[in-house]
Structures are given as C-alpha cells and as structure tokens.
Amino acid sequence: MFIQKTGQLVIYGLARINDCGDMIRKRILERLLLSNRFHLTIVLMAILFATGCADMRGYLAKSLPLPGYPEDAIQRNDFVVAKDEDVIGRLAMIRLERGDTLPDIARHFSLGINNISAANPGVDIWVPGAWERILLPLNFILPDTRHNGIVINLATMRLFYYQKNGNRLAVSTYPVGVGTEERPTPMGEMVITRKKHRPTWYVPASIAADHRKKGDPLPPEVPPGPLNPLGEYALYLSEPSYLIHGTNKPASIGLRATNGCIRLYPEDIERLFEKAPVKTPVLIVNQPYLVGRRDGIVYLEAHTPFQESGTANWKKAYAKLKHIEKQSGSLLDWKKVKEVVIEARGIPVPVSADRDGVGMAAAQPIRLRHPGQLFGQPEIPAFNTDAWYVLAASLRDKTDAQRLAAIINHQGPPIPAGVLSEGDRHRVLAGPFDNRRAAKDAAKRLKIDLELDAVLFET
Amino acid sequence: MKKMILGLCMMSVLAIGIGGCATQKDLEAVQAREKAIAAKADQAAQDAEDARMAADEAIEKANVAIERAEEAEQRAIERERIAAEKERMAEEKAKEADEMFKKSMKK
C-alpha cells in the first residue's frame, strides 16, 4: 500500500516535472525572440532549470521503486559471467500467501533455508505473517577461486559449476547442505570419480552407530527409494566416502546437517548430474566474506562465518577491499562495510562511496509475482473420517501448533500433518493414513526424529 | 475666692464630664472596631481553615491520583513484563522447534 502510494506520488511528481519542463521550454522559445541581456539571463536560467528537472526525473526513476507489474520469472540458476565482473543475478522480492513457509519459498527459488532466513531476519521461518514481503537473495558474488569445474563455498552453502562456451563463461549455481560441526565437509581440490543414478546407500559405521543409539537401527545398505538419503543421483568424489548427492529431506538444503557430503535439492542434482562429467574438478572452499564488482560498483556479501573461520576470512576480505580502493582510486564507504559485516545477511551490498547512478539501480530488488503453487510445497490433505491419524501434540498456542505441523510436513519423506483447532486447544494431527501400520510408522518417525510421544487413533 | 474656686471646680468637672462623654463614644467606636476586626479575623481564620481543608483534600486527592497512577504504572510494568516473557517464551519455543527440526534433517 505504502509502495503503491509512493509510486502514485512519484508518477504525479514526474508528470508535474514533465509539465514544468514543457512550460519552460515554451517560454524559452518566446524569450529567444528578445535580445536584451536581461532576457538572455532568464533564458539561460530557464535552460539550467529545465536540465535540472530532466536530471531529477532520471534520478527519481533510478532511485525510487516505481510501481509496475511484478515480474513473473527470474533467473535462479544459470548465468553468464561478464568479463571482469564477479556479481551475478538480481535481488528480488515477493509477497507471501497464506500457508507459505520460508522453506517452500526457498525451494521454489532454488535458495537454501540459510539464505532466506539470513536475508529476512525476524521473520518466522514456519509461520510467517500472511502477505509479508520477503527478500530473495538471488544475486551472488562468485567465490574468489578459479572459474572452472565445480566450486563449493561452504560458508555460503552454494555450489557453482563453471562452463566455458567459446569466449563466454557460464555458471550454474545451486544451494547445498553441508557437513555438521562434528562431521565437517572436507575442503580442497578433488574430482568426480563416478556418477550413479539411483544409488544405493551403504551405511557408514559411524552413522549406523548413531542410529543404533537412537533406537533406530539401520540396515547395512539402503536401496534406491524414498527412504534413501542420497536421493536419485550421486556424484562420487575422489575424497573417499564423500559425495555430491540429492536428498530425501529437501528442507535440509542450507543447513549443516550432513555427515560431510554435499546435498542438493532433487531437481538441482538432476541438472548437475546431467551437466557435470566424470573427472570434473571440484574445489571446496570456505569464504564467508565475498568481494565483487559489477558496473563499476564494489559489492560486499557477508555470511555468518563458521565459528572456527571468522577472523582469518575477514582479514582476507578486508585486504581485498583495501587493494580495490587503492587500485581503483575510488573510495569505499567503510561505515557501510562494517554494517554489512555485522548484519551478515548474505546479500551482495554496494559499498562504493559513490553509490548513485545506473549501477545502484541494478542493486534494487525487483518485485516478483507469487507463482501460486510453489514447487515441492507439501500438500496438506483435508481431514477425513475414515482414516488413521497420529496425535502429535495438543497445544494451547495456535502458532506453536502451526509451526509443529509445518515441521512435520517438511520431514523427509514428508509426513502429512495439519492443525485441528477447538476452543483454545490446537491439536497437531499427522495423517490421514490408510492403515494402522502406516500410522504406526509415522508415529515411530515422530518419536525418533522429533522426540514426540505420538498417539495413534482411528476416526 | 471661694466662688472662683467653685467655678473652677465646676468647670473642671464639666470639662471632665464632657471629656468623659467623648471617651465613652470613643470606647464604643473602638469596641465596634474591635468587634469588626475580630469578625474579620474569625472570617480569615475560617477562610484559612477552609483553604487548609481544601488543600488537605486536594493533597489527599493528589495522593489518591498518585497512588492510582503508581498502580497503573505497576500494572503496565507487569503487563510489559508478561508480554516480554511471552515474547521470550515464543522465541524460545521457536528456537526449540528450529533445533528439533535441524536435528531431524540429519541422515
């Protein structure tokens, strides 16, 4: 509403400026017929004023979010890298619809849960406000590495696959899930040694032990299917036991949740699997602070660093910024730099001291139209009277109940769940299930994965 | 000589009588003035008493108002504390839920 009103004001302002320009030009023509100095002075002043108006119009057009139709689509994965530039993509903005969760929005736009939650601090991941505006950080600074093969930046949880096409450098980028603090993803140079469609998961001894401890013993190998955590595609790396693979838990993309492997959304691993041949080099780095340039503007993208790597990485980024400032002769806004580092929102932010002009307009978010159905969004089935259900929890707070239901919906494989409200009791029900066995399996998963003491019942 | 002395005495008595009469009037006037002053004093005292009572009443009212304001402030502080507590608890619950979710996303 505010933006709409501002937009109307801007249009009105521009129209007035235009009118004003026309009027002045008319007067200029009349005055030109006169020849004395006084009139010449007036003519010169009018020209200057008219130019001022035109400049102002240009300035407003560049700096204010003009109303207009939101875009239907935006490039999310595939970009061309311009020569001497290392910032790709556009920042976007979308308005949520009822029932959306941030993981749903993240998946639809090929972002990780880390990207979307850092870009939108204070927004409830699972129960955001309806119609809330969400920033989609679909612009990225390329890691400071070689530009060929696969490069994975652990700090930003993003994979880049570079392909040279003649003189043109193209890059495909996907969000990833990486290893936990206890089992971190190894860094360094490696290669893809083999590829496998519908891989079998041979359960490593350490993971088997963890599951035994939880009371959920695993078989020695898990065949392809919905229970296989590798998903449908796997790229085996030269670093033994480490893979780039799909997942049966898409909501884990953008989390430190693996045992060192790299996870991608099922739809992204499928594309990477097709593109990247065996022997593709893979470089894994950890760069939480990225510095890049586009259209002559210097950008800084800061992510919350992994505990163990913050200071050293910042020193490198700081040195790079200082070098750019010295080399280019144009000043940087160091106050802004500090702000970007402290906020760590994972969005490339212009930090050049002179931040006016066309380059800055490109840094503004573009509005996107909500696609209606989000890709991969779990469907919440209606309650029916001839089915098995699992009572996961009975809560007094509706938001808590909605949050829990959303978390259950985003398990992998998904467990359907909804909230049944009655007065001030809000029951989180998983189901419907066709039979008791299916309901029992769901209850077991709720117990093991979410530590919920669920109760089975038949309606 | 005697006649002269008698005359003098009578004149003196007359003078004293005349003077005495004047003193009585004066006295009455003084008494009337005093009464008026006393009445004014009483009135002033009454007014002062009334003013003091009014002031006491005002103070009492002010005290009551202060007490009510303090109570309202206390209630507001309490409401704020409860709201903050609720917010903290909501945040904590969201955090707990987030932790639970992250844990469930591991293999």
Coordinates of C-alpha atoms in Angstrom, one line a residue:
Chain A
M1 CA 0.0 0.0 0.0
F2 CA 2.8 2.4 1.0
I3 CA 4.8 1.5 -2.1
Q4 CA 1.7 1.9 -4.3
K5 CA 1.0 5.3 -2.8
T6 CA 4.7 6.3 -3.1
G7 CA 4.5 5.1 -6.7
Q8 CA 1.4 7.2 -7.4
L9 CA 3.1 10.2 -5.9
V10 CA 6.2 9.6 -8.0
I11 CA 4.1 9.3 -11.2
Y12 CA 2.3 12.5 -10.3
G13 CA 5.7 14.2 -9.5
L14 CA 7.2 13.0 -12.8
A15 CA 4.1 14.3 -14.7
R16 CA 4.5 17.7 -12.9
I17 CA 8.2 17.7 -13.7
N18 CA 7.4 16.9 -17.4
D19 CA 4.7 19.7 -17.5
C20 CA 7.1 22.0 -15.9
G21 CA 9.7 21.2 -18.4
D22 CA 7.3 21.7 -21.3
M23 CA 6.2 25.1 -20.0
I24 CA 9.7 26.3 -19.5
R25 CA 10.7 25.2 -23.0
K26 CA 7.7 27.2 -24.4
R27 CA 8.8 30.3 -22.5
I28 CA 12.3 29.7 -23.7
L29 CA 11.2 30.0 -27.4
E30 CA 9.2 33.2 -26.7
R31 CA 12.1 34.7 -24.8
L32 CA 14.6 33.8 -27.6
L33 CA 12.9 36.4 -29.7
L34 CA 14.0 39.1 -27.4
S35 CA 17.5 40.2 -27.5
N36 CA 18.4 42.2 -24.4
R37 CA 20.8 40.8 -21.7
F38 CA 18.2 40.6 -19.0
H39 CA 16.1 38.2 -21.1
L40 CA 19.1 36.3 -22.1
T41 CA 19.9 35.7 -18.5
I42 CA 16.4 34.5 -17.8
V43 CA 16.7 32.2 -20.8
L44 CA 19.9 30.7 -19.5
M45 CA 18.5 30.2 -16.1
A46 CA 15.4 28.5 -17.6
I47 CA 17.6 26.2 -19.6
L48 CA 19.5 25.2 -16.4
F49 CA 16.3 24.7 -14.6
A50 CA 14.8 22.6 -17.3
T51 CA 18.0 20.4 -17.4
G52 CA 17.7 20.2 -13.6
C53 CA 14.2 18.9 -14.0
A54 CA 15.3 16.3 -16.5
D55 CA 18.1 15.2 -14.2
M56 CA 15.7 15.0 -11.3
R57 CA 13.3 12.8 -13.4
G58 CA 16.2 10.5 -14.2
Y59 CA 17.3 10.4 -10.6
L60 CA 13.8 9.6 -9.4
A61 CA 13.4 6.9 -11.9
K62 CA 16.7 5.3 -10.8
S63 CA 16.4 5.6 -7.1
L64 CA 12.7 5.0 -6.3
P65 CA 10.8 1.8 -6.6
L66 CA 8.5 2.7 -9.4
P67 CA 5.2 0.9 -9.5
G68 CA 4.6 -1.5 -12.2
Y69 CA 3.7 -5.1 -12.8
P70 CA 5.7 -7.6 -10.9
E71 CA 7.9 -9.9 -12.9
D72 CA 6.7 -13.5 -13.5
A73 CA 10.1 -15.1 -13.6
I74 CA 13.6 -14.6 -12.6
Q75 CA 16.9 -16.4 -13.4
R76 CA 17.8 -18.6 -10.4
N77 CA 20.4 -21.0 -11.5
D78 CA 22.0 -20.2 -14.9
F79 CA 24.0 -17.0 -15.5
V80 CA 26.6 -15.6 -17.9
V81 CA 29.6 -14.1 -16.2
A82 CA 30.6 -10.8 -17.7
K83 CA 34.3 -10.1 -18.2
D84 CA 36.0 -8.6 -15.2
E85 CA 32.8 -8.9 -13.1
D86 CA 32.0 -11.4 -10.4
V87 CA 28.5 -10.5 -9.3
I88 CA 25.7 -12.4 -10.9
G89 CA 21.9 -12.4 -10.6
R90 CA 19.3 -10.0 -9.2
L91 CA 17.9 -9.3 -5.8
A92 CA 14.2 -9.9 -5.8
M93 CA 11.2 -9.5 -3.5
I94 CA 8.0 -11.5 -3.2
R95 CA 4.8 -11.2 -1.2
L96 CA 3.9 -14.3 0.7
E97 CA 0.5 -16.0 0.5
R98 CA -1.4 -17.7 3.3
G99 CA 0.2 -21.0 4.3
D100 CA 3.6 -20.3 2.7
T101 CA 6.6 -21.2 4.8
L102 CA 10.1 -19.9 4.1
P103 CA 11.5 -23.3 3.2
D104 CA 8.8 -23.6 0.5
I105 CA 9.7 -20.2 -0.9
A106 CA 13.4 -21.1 -0.7
R107 CA 13.0 -24.3 -2.6
H108 CA 10.9 -22.7 -5.3
F109 CA 13.5 -20.1 -6.0
S110 CA 16.5 -22.5 -5.6
L111 CA 17.7 -20.9 -2.3
G112 CA 18.8 -22.6 0.9
I113 CA 17.0 -22.1 4.1
N114 CA 20.1 -20.3 5.4
N115 CA 19.9 -17.8 2.5
I116 CA 16.3 -16.9 3.0
S117 CA 16.3 -16.7 6.8
A118 CA 19.5 -14.5 6.9
A119 CA 18.1 -12.2 4.3
N120 CA 14.8 -11.8 6.2
P121 CA 15.8 -11.6 9.9
G122 CA 12.9 -11.6 12.4
V123 CA 10.6 -13.5 10.0
D124 CA 9.2 -16.7 11.5
I125 CA 10.5 -19.5 9.2
W126 CA 7.5 -21.7 9.6
V127 CA 4.6 -19.3 10.4
P128 CA 5.5 -16.0 8.7
G129 CA 2.9 -13.3 8.5
A130 CA 0.5 -13.6 5.6
W131 CA 1.2 -11.1 2.8
E132 CA 4.7 -10.4 4.3
R133 CA 7.3 -9.2 1.8
I134 CA 10.3 -11.5 1.6
L135 CA 13.7 -10.7 0.1
L136 CA 15.0 -13.4 -2.3
P137 CA 18.8 -13.1 -2.4
L138 CA 19.1 -14.3 -6.0
N139 CA 22.3 -12.3 -6.6
F140 CA 25.6 -13.8 -5.7
I141 CA 29.2 -12.9 -5.6
L142 CA 31.4 -15.6 -7.1
P143 CA 33.9 -17.2 -4.7
D144 CA 37.5 -15.9 -5.1
T145 CA 38.7 -19.0 -6.9
R146 CA 39.5 -20.4 -10.3
H147 CA 36.5 -20.2 -12.7
N148 CA 36.2 -23.7 -13.9
G149 CA 34.7 -27.0 -12.9
I150 CA 32.7 -27.1 -9.6
V151 CA 33.4 -24.7 -6.8
I152 CA 31.6 -25.2 -3.5
N153 CA 31.6 -22.4 -0.9
L154 CA 30.8 -24.0 2.5
A155 CA 30.2 -20.7 4.2
T156 CA 27.5 -19.6 1.8
M157 CA 26.3 -23.2 1.2
R158 CA 26.3 -22.8 -2.5
L159 CA 27.8 -24.7 -5.4
F160 CA 29.0 -23.1 -8.7
Y161 CA 29.5 -25.1 -11.8
Y162 CA 31.5 -23.1 -14.5
Q163 CA 31.4 -24.0 -18.1
K164 CA 33.3 -22.2 -20.9
N165 CA 31.4 -21.8 -24.2
G166 CA 33.8 -20.2 -26.6
N167 CA 34.7 -16.9 -25.1
R168 CA 31.6 -16.9 -22.9
L169 CA 31.8 -18.1 -19.3
A170 CA 28.6 -19.5 -18.0
V171 CA 27.9 -20.5 -14.4
S172 CA 25.2 -22.7 -12.9
T173 CA 24.6 -22.2 -9.2
Y174 CA 22.7 -24.3 -6.6
P175 CA 22.2 -24.1 -2.9
V176 CA 23.6 -27.1 -0.9
G177 CA 23.5 -28.7 2.5
V178 CA 26.9 -29.3 4.1
G179 CA 28.6 -31.3 6.9
T180 CA 27.9 -30.6 10.6
E181 CA 30.4 -29.1 13.0
E182 CA 31.2 -32.6 14.3
R183 CA 31.5 -34.1 10.8
P184 CA 32.5 -31.2 8.6
T185 CA 32.8 -31.3 4.8
P186 CA 36.5 -31.6 3.8
M187 CA 38.0 -28.7 1.9
G188 CA 40.4 -28.6 -1.0
E189 CA 40.8 -29.9 -4.6
M190 CA 39.1 -33.2 -5.7
V191 CA 37.5 -34.6 -8.8
I192 CA 34.3 -36.5 -9.7
T193 CA 35.3 -40.1 -10.0
R194 CA 32.0 -41.7 -10.9
K195 CA 28.3 -40.9 -11.3
K196 CA 25.3 -43.1 -10.3
H197 CA 21.6 -42.8 -11.0
R198 CA 19.5 -44.3 -8.2
P199 CA 22.5 -45.1 -5.9
T200 CA 22.4 -47.5 -3.0
W201 CA 23.4 -46.0 0.3
Y202 CA 26.0 -48.2 2.1
V203 CA 25.6 -47.0 5.7
P204 CA 28.9 -45.9 7.2
A205 CA 29.7 -47.5 10.5
S206 CA 29.6 -44.1 12.4
I207 CA 26.1 -43.4 11.2
A208 CA 25.0 -46.9 11.9
A209 CA 26.2 -46.5 15.5
D210 CA 24.4 -43.1 15.9
H211 CA 21.1 -44.7 14.7
R212 CA 21.5 -47.7 17.0
K213 CA 21.9 -45.3 19.9
K214 CA 18.7 -43.5 19.0
G215 CA 16.9 -46.9 18.9
D216 CA 16.6 -46.8 15.1
P217 CA 18.9 -49.4 13.7
L218 CA 19.7 -49.1 10.0
P219 CA 20.2 -51.9 7.5
P220 CA 23.8 -52.2 6.2
E221 CA 22.6 -50.8 2.8
V222 CA 19.5 -48.7 1.8
P223 CA 18.3 -49.4 -1.7
P224 CA 17.1 -46.5 -4.0
G225 CA 13.7 -45.2 -3.0
P226 CA 12.0 -42.7 -0.7
L227 CA 14.0 -43.8 2.4
N228 CA 17.4 -43.4 0.7
P229 CA 19.0 -40.2 1.9
L230 CA 21.2 -40.0 -1.2
G231 CA 18.1 -39.3 -3.4
E232 CA 18.1 -40.2 -7.1
Y233 CA 21.5 -39.1 -8.2
A234 CA 25.1 -39.2 -6.8
L235 CA 28.4 -37.9 -7.9
Y236 CA 31.2 -39.7 -6.1
L237 CA 34.3 -37.6 -5.2
S238 CA 38.0 -38.6 -5.2
E239 CA 38.0 -37.9 -1.4
P240 CA 36.9 -41.3 -0.2
S241 CA 33.4 -41.6 1.2
Y242 CA 32.3 -38.1 0.1
L243 CA 29.6 -37.5 -2.4
I244 CA 27.6 -34.7 -4.0
H245 CA 24.1 -36.2 -4.0
G246 CA 20.3 -35.5 -3.9
T247 CA 18.2 -35.9 -0.8
N248 CA 15.0 -37.2 0.6
K249 CA 15.0 -34.2 3.0
P250 CA 14.8 -31.2 0.7
A251 CA 14.2 -28.8 3.7
S252 CA 17.7 -29.6 4.8
I253 CA 19.3 -27.6 2.0
G254 CA 21.0 -24.6 3.5
L255 CA 21.7 -26.4 6.8
R256 CA 24.8 -28.0 8.3
A257 CA 23.1 -31.4 8.5
T258 CA 25.2 -33.9 6.6
N259 CA 28.0 -36.2 7.6
G260 CA 30.4 -34.3 5.3
C261 CA 28.6 -34.9 2.0
I262 CA 27.2 -32.2 -0.2
R263 CA 23.4 -32.3 -0.6
L264 CA 21.3 -30.6 -3.3
Y265 CA 17.6 -30.3 -4.0
P266 CA 16.4 -33.3 -6.0
E267 CA 15.7 -31.1 -9.0
D268 CA 19.1 -29.4 -8.8
I269 CA 21.2 -32.6 -8.5
E270 CA 19.3 -33.9 -11.6
R271 CA 20.5 -30.9 -13.6
L272 CA 24.1 -31.0 -12.2
F273 CA 24.2 -34.8 -12.8
E274 CA 23.4 -34.2 -16.5
K275 CA 25.9 -31.4 -16.9
A276 CA 29.0 -32.4 -15.0
P277 CA 31.0 -35.3 -16.5
V278 CA 33.3 -37.6 -14.6
K279 CA 36.7 -36.0 -13.9
T280 CA 35.2 -32.6 -13.4
P281 CA 37.4 -30.9 -10.9
V282 CA 35.7 -30.0 -7.6
L283 CA 37.1 -27.3 -5.3
I284 CA 35.7 -26.9 -1.8
V285 CA 36.4 -23.6 0.0
N286 CA 35.1 -21.6 3.0
Q287 CA 34.6 -17.9 2.1
P288 CA 32.0 -16.1 4.3
Y289 CA 33.1 -12.7 3.1
L290 CA 32.9 -12.1 -0.7
V291 CA 34.0 -9.0 -2.5
G292 CA 32.9 -8.4 -6.1
R293 CA 32.4 -5.8 -8.8
R294 CA 29.7 -5.1 -11.3
D295 CA 29.0 -2.0 -13.4
G296 CA 31.9 -0.3 -11.6
I297 CA 30.4 -0.7 -8.2
V298 CA 32.1 -2.7 -5.4
Y299 CA 29.9 -5.2 -3.6
L300 CA 30.4 -7.0 -0.3
E301 CA 28.5 -10.1 0.7
A302 CA 28.8 -11.3 4.3
H303 CA 27.6 -14.5 5.8
T304 CA 27.8 -15.6 9.4
P305 CA 31.1 -17.5 9.4
F306 CA 31.5 -20.9 10.8
Q307 CA 32.8 -20.4 14.4
E308 CA 36.3 -21.7 13.6
S309 CA 36.9 -19.5 10.5
G310 CA 35.7 -16.0 11.0
T311 CA 38.7 -13.7 11.7
A312 CA 41.1 -15.1 9.1
N313 CA 38.5 -14.9 6.4
W314 CA 37.6 -11.3 7.3
K315 CA 41.3 -10.3 7.2
K316 CA 41.5 -11.6 3.6
A317 CA 38.3 -9.8 2.5
Y318 CA 39.5 -6.6 4.2
A319 CA 42.8 -6.8 2.4
K320 CA 41.0 -7.3 -0.9
L321 CA 38.7 -4.3 -0.2
K322 CA 41.7 -2.1 0.6
H323 CA 43.5 -3.3 -2.5
I324 CA 40.5 -2.4 -4.7
E325 CA 40.2 1.0 -3.1
K326 CA 43.9 1.7 -3.7
Q327 CA 43.9 0.2 -7.2
S328 CA 40.8 1.9 -8.5
G329 CA 41.3 5.2 -6.7
S330 CA 37.6 5.3 -5.8
L331 CA 36.7 5.4 -2.1
L332 CA 34.8 2.8 -0.2
D333 CA 32.1 3.5 2.4
W334 CA 33.8 1.8 5.4
K335 CA 30.8 2.5 7.6
K336 CA 28.7 0.6 5.2
V337 CA 31.3 -2.2 5.1
K338 CA 31.1 -2.5 8.9
E339 CA 27.3 -2.6 8.8
V340 CA 27.3 -5.3 6.1
V341 CA 29.7 -7.5 8.1
I342 CA 27.7 -7.1 11.3
E343 CA 24.3 -7.7 9.7
A344 CA 25.7 -10.7 7.7
R345 CA 22.5 -11.0 5.6
G346 CA 24.2 -12.9 2.8
I347 CA 23.2 -10.3 0.2
P348 CA 25.7 -8.5 -2.0
V349 CA 25.5 -4.9 -0.9
P350 CA 27.2 -1.9 -2.8
V351 CA 29.9 -0.4 -0.6
S352 CA 31.4 2.1 -3.1
A353 CA 31.4 5.6 -1.5
D354 CA 29.7 7.0 -4.7
R355 CA 26.6 4.9 -4.8
D356 CA 24.5 6.9 -7.3
G357 CA 23.7 6.1 -10.9
V358 CA 22.7 3.2 -13.1
G359 CA 24.8 0.6 -11.2
M360 CA 22.9 1.3 -8.0
A361 CA 19.5 0.9 -9.7
A362 CA 20.6 -2.7 -10.6
A363 CA 21.1 -3.4 -6.9
Q364 CA 17.5 -2.6 -6.1
P365 CA 15.2 -5.7 -5.6
I366 CA 12.8 -6.5 -8.4
R367 CA 9.2 -7.4 -7.5
L368 CA 8.1 -11.0 -8.4
R369 CA 4.6 -12.2 -8.7
H370 CA 3.7 -15.1 -6.4
P371 CA 3.6 -18.3 -8.6
G372 CA 0.5 -19.6 -6.9
Q373 CA 1.7 -23.2 -6.4
L374 CA 5.3 -23.4 -5.1
F375 CA 7.5 -26.2 -6.4
G376 CA 7.8 -29.0 -3.9
Q377 CA 5.4 -27.4 -1.4
P378 CA 3.9 -30.2 0.7
E379 CA 0.2 -30.6 0.2
I380 CA -1.9 -30.6 3.3
P381 CA -4.7 -33.1 2.9
A382 CA -8.2 -32.4 4.3
F383 CA -9.2 -34.3 7.5
N384 CA -11.5 -37.3 6.7
T385 CA -13.5 -39.6 8.9
D386 CA -12.4 -42.9 7.6
A387 CA -8.6 -43.0 8.3
W388 CA -5.9 -43.5 10.9
Y389 CA -4.3 -40.4 12.5
V390 CA -1.5 -39.7 14.9
L391 CA -1.9 -37.1 17.6
A392 CA 1.5 -35.5 17.6
A393 CA 0.7 -32.8 20.2
S394 CA -2.2 -30.8 21.8
L395 CA -1.1 -27.2 22.3
R396 CA -2.7 -24.0 23.7
D397 CA -0.9 -21.7 21.3
K398 CA -2.1 -21.8 17.7
T399 CA 1.2 -20.5 16.2
D400 CA 3.1 -23.3 18.1
A401 CA 0.7 -25.8 16.6
Q402 CA 1.0 -24.5 13.1
R403 CA 4.8 -24.4 13.4
L404 CA 4.9 -28.0 14.6
A405 CA 2.6 -29.1 11.8
A406 CA 4.8 -27.4 9.2
I407 CA 7.9 -29.0 10.6
I408 CA 6.2 -32.4 10.4
N409 CA 5.1 -31.7 6.8
H410 CA 8.7 -30.9 5.8
Q411 CA 10.2 -34.1 7.1
G412 CA 11.8 -36.4 4.6
P413 CA 10.0 -38.3 3.3
P414 CA 7.1 -35.9 4.2
I415 CA 4.5 -36.8 6.8
P416 CA 1.2 -35.1 6.1
A417 CA 0.1 -33.0 9.1
G418 CA -2.5 -30.3 10.0
V419 CA -3.9 -28.4 12.9
L420 CA -7.4 -29.2 14.3
S421 CA -8.5 -26.3 16.5
E422 CA -11.3 -26.4 19.1
G423 CA -11.6 -23.5 21.5
D424 CA -8.1 -22.9 22.9
R425 CA -6.9 -26.4 22.2
H426 CA -5.0 -26.9 18.9
R427 CA -4.3 -30.5 18.1
V428 CA -1.5 -31.3 15.7
L429 CA -2.5 -34.4 13.7
A430 CA -0.4 -36.4 11.4
G431 CA -2.3 -38.2 8.7
P432 CA -4.6 -39.3 7.2
F433 CA -3.1 -42.8 6.9
D434 CA -4.8 -45.7 5.1
N435 CA -4.0 -48.3 7.8
R436 CA -2.7 -48.8 11.3
R437 CA 0.8 -49.8 10.1
A438 CA 1.4 -46.6 8.1
A439 CA 0.2 -44.6 11.2
K440 CA 2.5 -46.6 13.4
D441 CA 5.5 -46.0 11.1
A442 CA 4.7 -42.2 11.2
A443 CA 4.5 -42.3 15.0
K444 CA 7.8 -44.0 15.2
R445 CA 9.5 -41.4 13.0
L446 CA 7.9 -38.6 15.0
K447 CA 9.4 -40.2 18.2
I448 CA 12.9 -40.8 16.7
D449 CA 13.3 -37.7 14.6
L450 CA 11.3 -35.1 16.6
E451 CA 11.1 -36.8 20.0
L452 CA 7.3 -36.5 20.1
D453 CA 5.3 -39.0 22.0
A454 CA 2.5 -39.5 19.5
V455 CA -0.8 -41.4 20.0
L456 CA -2.5 -43.4 17.3
F457 CA -6.2 -43.4 16.7
E458 CA -8.7 -44.3 14.1
T459 CA -11.5 -41.9 13.1
Chain B
M1 CA -12.3 83.5 96.2
K2 CA -14.5 80.5 97.1
K3 CA -16.7 81.4 94.3
M4 CA -13.8 81.4 92.0
I5 CA -12.6 78.1 93.3
L6 CA -16.1 76.6 92.9
G7 CA -16.4 77.9 89.4
L8 CA -13.1 76.4 88.6
C9 CA -14.1 73.1 90.0
M10 CA -17.4 73.1 88.2
M11 CA -15.6 74.0 85.0
S12 CA -13.2 71.2 85.7
V13 CA -16.0 68.8 86.4
L14 CA -17.8 70.0 83.3
A15 CA -14.6 69.6 81.3
I16 CA -14.0 66.2 82.8
G17 CA -17.7 65.3 82.2
I18 CA -17.5 66.5 78.6
G19 CA -14.2 64.7 78.2
G20 CA -15.6 61.6 79.8
C21 CA -18.6 61.5 77.4
A22 CA -16.2 61.8 74.5
T23 CA -14.1 58.8 75.8
Q24 CA -17.2 56.6 76.1
K25 CA -18.0 57.3 72.5
D26 CA -14.5 56.6 71.5
L27 CA -14.6 53.4 73.6
E28 CA -17.7 52.3 71.8
A29 CA -16.2 53.1 68.5
V30 CA -13.1 51.1 69.5
Q31 CA -15.2 48.3 70.7
A32 CA -17.1 48.3 67.4
R33 CA -13.9 48.3 65.5
E34 CA -12.5 45.6 67.6
K35 CA -15.6 43.5 67.0
A36 CA -15.4 44.1 63.3
I37 CA -11.7 43.2 63.4
A38 CA -12.5 40.1 65.4
A39 CA -15.2 39.1 63.0
K40 CA -12.7 39.6 60.2
A41 CA -10.1 37.6 62.0
D42 CA -12.6 34.9 62.6
Q43 CA -13.6 35.0 58.9
A44 CA -9.9 34.9 57.9
A45 CA -9.3 32.1 60.3
Q46 CA -12.4 30.3 58.9
D47 CA -11.2 31.0 55.4
A48 CA -7.7 29.8 56.2
E49 CA -9.2 26.7 57.8
D50 CA -11.4 26.2 54.7
A51 CA -8.3 26.7 52.5
R52 CA -6.3 24.3 54.6
M53 CA -9.1 21.8 54.4
A54 CA -9.4 22.3 50.7
A55 CA -5.6 21.9 50.4
D56 CA -5.7 18.8 52.5
E57 CA -8.5 17.5 50.3
A58 CA -6.5 18.4 47.2
I59 CA -3.4 16.7 48.6
E60 CA -5.5 13.7 49.5
K61 CA -6.9 13.6 46.0
A62 CA -3.5 14.1 44.6
N63 CA -2.2 11.3 46.7
V64 CA -5.0 9.1 45.6
A65 CA -4.3 10.0 42.0
I66 CA -0.6 9.3 42.5
E67 CA -1.4 6.0 44.1
R68 CA -3.7 5.2 41.2
A69 CA -1.0 6.3 38.7
E70 CA 1.5 4.2 40.6
E71 CA -0.9 1.2 40.5
A72 CA -1.5 1.8 36.8
E73 CA 2.2 2.1 36.2
Q74 CA 2.8 -1.1 38.1
R75 CA 0.1 -2.8 36.1
A76 CA 1.7 -1.5 32.9
I77 CA 5.1 -2.7 34.0
E78 CA 3.6 -6.1 34.9
R79 CA 1.8 -6.2 31.5
E80 CA 5.0 -5.3 29.8
R81 CA 6.9 -8.0 31.8
I82 CA 4.2 -10.6 30.9
A83 CA 4.4 -9.5 27.2
A84 CA 8.2 -9.7 27.2
E85 CA 8.0 -13.0 29.0
K86 CA 5.5 -14.3 26.4
E87 CA 7.7 -13.0 23.6
R88 CA 10.8 -14.6 25.1
M89 CA 8.9 -17.9 25.6
A90 CA 7.6 -17.7 22.0
E91 CA 11.1 -17.1 20.8
E92 CA 12.4 -19.9 22.9
K93 CA 9.7 -22.2 21.6
A94 CA 10.5 -21.2 18.0
K95 CA 14.2 -21.8 18.7
E96 CA 13.5 -25.2 20.3
A97 CA 11.3 -26.1 17.3
D98 CA 14.1 -24.9 15.0
E99 CA 16.6 -27.1 16.9
M100 CA 14.3 -30.0 16.7
F101 CA 13.8 -29.5 13.0
K102 CA 17.6 -29.2 12.3
K103 CA 18.2 -32.4 14.3
S104 CA 15.6 -34.2 12.3
M105 CA 17.2 -33.2 9.0
K106 CA 20.3 -35.2 9.7
K107 CA 20.7 -38.6 8.0

